[in-house]
Coordinates of C-alpha atoms in Angstrom, one line a residue:
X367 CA -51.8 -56.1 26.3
X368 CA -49.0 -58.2 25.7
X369 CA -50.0 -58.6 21.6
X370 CA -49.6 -55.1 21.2
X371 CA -45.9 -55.3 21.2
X372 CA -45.6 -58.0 19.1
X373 CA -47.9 -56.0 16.7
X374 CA -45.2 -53.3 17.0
X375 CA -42.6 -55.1 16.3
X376 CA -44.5 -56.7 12.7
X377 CA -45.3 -53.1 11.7
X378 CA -41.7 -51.3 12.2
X379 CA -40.3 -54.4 10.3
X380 CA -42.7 -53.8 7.4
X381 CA -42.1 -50.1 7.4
X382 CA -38.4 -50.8 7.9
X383 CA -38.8 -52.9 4.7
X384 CA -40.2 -50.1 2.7
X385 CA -37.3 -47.7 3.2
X386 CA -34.4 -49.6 1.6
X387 CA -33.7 -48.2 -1.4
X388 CA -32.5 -50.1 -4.5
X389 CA -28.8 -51.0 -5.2
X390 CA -27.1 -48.3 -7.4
X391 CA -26.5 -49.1 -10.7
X392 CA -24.0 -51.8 -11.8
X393 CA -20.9 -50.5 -14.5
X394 CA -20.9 -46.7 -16.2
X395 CA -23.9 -45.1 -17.2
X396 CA -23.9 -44.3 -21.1
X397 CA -25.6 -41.4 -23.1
X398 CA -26.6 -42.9 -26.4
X399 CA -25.9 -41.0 -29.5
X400 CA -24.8 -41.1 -33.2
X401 CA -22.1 -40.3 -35.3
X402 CA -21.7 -39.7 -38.7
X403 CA -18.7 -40.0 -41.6
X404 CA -19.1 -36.7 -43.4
X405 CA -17.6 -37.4 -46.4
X406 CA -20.3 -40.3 -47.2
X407 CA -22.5 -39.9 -44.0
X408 CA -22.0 -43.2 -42.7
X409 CA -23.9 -43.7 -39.7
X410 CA -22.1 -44.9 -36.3
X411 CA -24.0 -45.9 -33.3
X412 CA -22.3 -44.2 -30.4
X413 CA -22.5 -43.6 -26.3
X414 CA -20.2 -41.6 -24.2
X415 CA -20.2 -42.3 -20.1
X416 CA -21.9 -40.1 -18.0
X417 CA -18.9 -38.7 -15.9
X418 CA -17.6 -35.6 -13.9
X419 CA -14.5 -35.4 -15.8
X420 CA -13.1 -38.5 -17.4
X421 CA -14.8 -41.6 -19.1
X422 CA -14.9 -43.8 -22.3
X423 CA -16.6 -43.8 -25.4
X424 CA -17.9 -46.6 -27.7
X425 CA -19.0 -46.4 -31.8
X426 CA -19.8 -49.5 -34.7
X427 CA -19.7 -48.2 -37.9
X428 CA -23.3 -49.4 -39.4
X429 CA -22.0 -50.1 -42.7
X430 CA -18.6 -51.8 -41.7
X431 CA -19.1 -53.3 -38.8
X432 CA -15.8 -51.6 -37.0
X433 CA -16.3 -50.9 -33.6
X434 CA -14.5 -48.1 -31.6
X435 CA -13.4 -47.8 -27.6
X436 CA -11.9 -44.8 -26.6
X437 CA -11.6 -42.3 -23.6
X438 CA -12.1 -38.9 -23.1
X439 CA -11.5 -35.8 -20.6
X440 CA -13.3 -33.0 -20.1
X441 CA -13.4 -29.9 -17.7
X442 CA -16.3 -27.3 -16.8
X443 CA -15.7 -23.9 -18.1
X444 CA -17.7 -20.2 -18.2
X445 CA -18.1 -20.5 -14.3
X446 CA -16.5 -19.4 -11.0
X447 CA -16.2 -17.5 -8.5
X448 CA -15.7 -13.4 -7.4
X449 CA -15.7 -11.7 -5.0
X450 CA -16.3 -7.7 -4.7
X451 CA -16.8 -5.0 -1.7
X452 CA -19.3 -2.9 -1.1
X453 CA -20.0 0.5 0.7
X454 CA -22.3 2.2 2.9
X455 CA -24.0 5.4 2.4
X456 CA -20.8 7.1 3.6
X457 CA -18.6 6.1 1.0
X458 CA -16.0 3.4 3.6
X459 CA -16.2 0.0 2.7
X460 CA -18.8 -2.0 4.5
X461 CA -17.6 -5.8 3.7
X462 CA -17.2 -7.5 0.6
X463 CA -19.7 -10.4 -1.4
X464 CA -18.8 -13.5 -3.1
X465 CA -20.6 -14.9 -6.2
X466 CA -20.4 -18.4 -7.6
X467 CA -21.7 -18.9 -11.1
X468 CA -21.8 -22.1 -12.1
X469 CA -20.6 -23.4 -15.7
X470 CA -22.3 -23.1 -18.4
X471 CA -20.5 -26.2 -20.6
X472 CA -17.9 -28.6 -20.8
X473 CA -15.1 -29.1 -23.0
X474 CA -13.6 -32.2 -23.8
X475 CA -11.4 -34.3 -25.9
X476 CA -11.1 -38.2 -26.6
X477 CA -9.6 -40.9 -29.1
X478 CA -11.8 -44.0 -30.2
X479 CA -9.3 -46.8 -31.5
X480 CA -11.2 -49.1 -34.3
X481 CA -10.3 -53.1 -34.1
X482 CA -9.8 -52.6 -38.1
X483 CA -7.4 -50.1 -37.5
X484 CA -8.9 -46.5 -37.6
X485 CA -8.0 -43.9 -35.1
X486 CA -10.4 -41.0 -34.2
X487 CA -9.4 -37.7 -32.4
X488 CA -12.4 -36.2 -31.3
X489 CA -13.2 -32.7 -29.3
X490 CA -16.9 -32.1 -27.8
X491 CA -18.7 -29.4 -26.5
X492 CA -21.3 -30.5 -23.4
X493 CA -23.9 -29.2 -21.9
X494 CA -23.8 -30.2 -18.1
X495 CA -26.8 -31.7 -16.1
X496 CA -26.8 -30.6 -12.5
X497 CA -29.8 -32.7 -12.4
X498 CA -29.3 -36.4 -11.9
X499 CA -32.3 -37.9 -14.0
X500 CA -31.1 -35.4 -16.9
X501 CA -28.4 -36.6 -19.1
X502 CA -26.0 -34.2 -20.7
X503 CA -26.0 -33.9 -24.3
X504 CA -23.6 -32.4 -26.4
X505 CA -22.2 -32.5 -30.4
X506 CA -18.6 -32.8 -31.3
X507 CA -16.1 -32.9 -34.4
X508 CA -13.5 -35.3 -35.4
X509 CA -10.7 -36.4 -38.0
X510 CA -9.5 -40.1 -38.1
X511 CA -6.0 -40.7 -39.2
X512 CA -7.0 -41.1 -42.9
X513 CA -7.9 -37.5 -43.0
X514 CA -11.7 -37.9 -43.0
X515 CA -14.2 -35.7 -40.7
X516 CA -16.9 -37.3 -38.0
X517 CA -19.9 -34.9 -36.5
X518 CA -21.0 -36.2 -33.0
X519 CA -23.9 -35.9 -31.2
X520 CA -25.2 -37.3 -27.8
X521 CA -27.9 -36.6 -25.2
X522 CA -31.7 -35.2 -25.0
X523 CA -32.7 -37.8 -22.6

């Protein structure tokens, strides 16, 4: 008899031991992508933060070497809320209904500063993921201070 709480006591430790779940994540979680110089089509190698609203970017220019930092914001749009009454078979207003539609992208703009002195301005259209193991993806435009146009494109993870 008296074992049997002692052999208890091993087993709720081992279970207990099972059910701690792993440490988040250390630092921002980035969606790879590329980038490309249109008037050559240089490739960059770029990555934007996952985020719900604000976050940085990175790029290296593949044939230069430069390599970009930068931020960007974005905000949800093609979503909200209503709200509407109804009636009864009568005619008189019965109550009223409220529908949330949830957005269908995001919008977003951003700068990445080079360390050999080029400036992109960048805007992006992204698809949200409501789904944590599904990344956003998304494509976006740019112009660096010389004049010359970027395409950008991220996600599908």
């Amino acid at each position: 008899m008296k074992a049997l709480p002692a052999f208890v006591v091993l087993l709720t430790v081992l279970f207990c031991g099972c059910a701690v779940a792993p440490p988040p994540p250390q630092g921002p979680i980035m969606i790879p992508g590329n980038m490309f110089k249109l008037d050559d089509g240089t490739e960059f190698v770029f990555a934007i933060q996952r985020s719900s609203g604000t976050g940085i970017m990175t790029a290296r220019n593949l044939k230069t070497g430069e390599t970009f930092t930068g931020k960007y914001t974005a905000m949800l749009v093609n979503g909200g809320v209503s709200t509407g009454a109804y009636q009864n078979a009568w005619g008189f207003n019965s109550g009223t209904v409220t529908t949330r539609k949830a957005a269908t992208k995001a919008v977003g703009k951003g700068i990445l500063r080079g360390n050999k002195g080029t400036v992109i301005s960048i805007s992006l259209d992204i698809k949200p993921s409501w789904d944590y193991r599904v990344n956003p993806s998304g494509f976006g435009e740019g112009t660096d201070n010389k004049g010359v146009k970027y395409q950008v494109q991220f996600g599908g993870q």
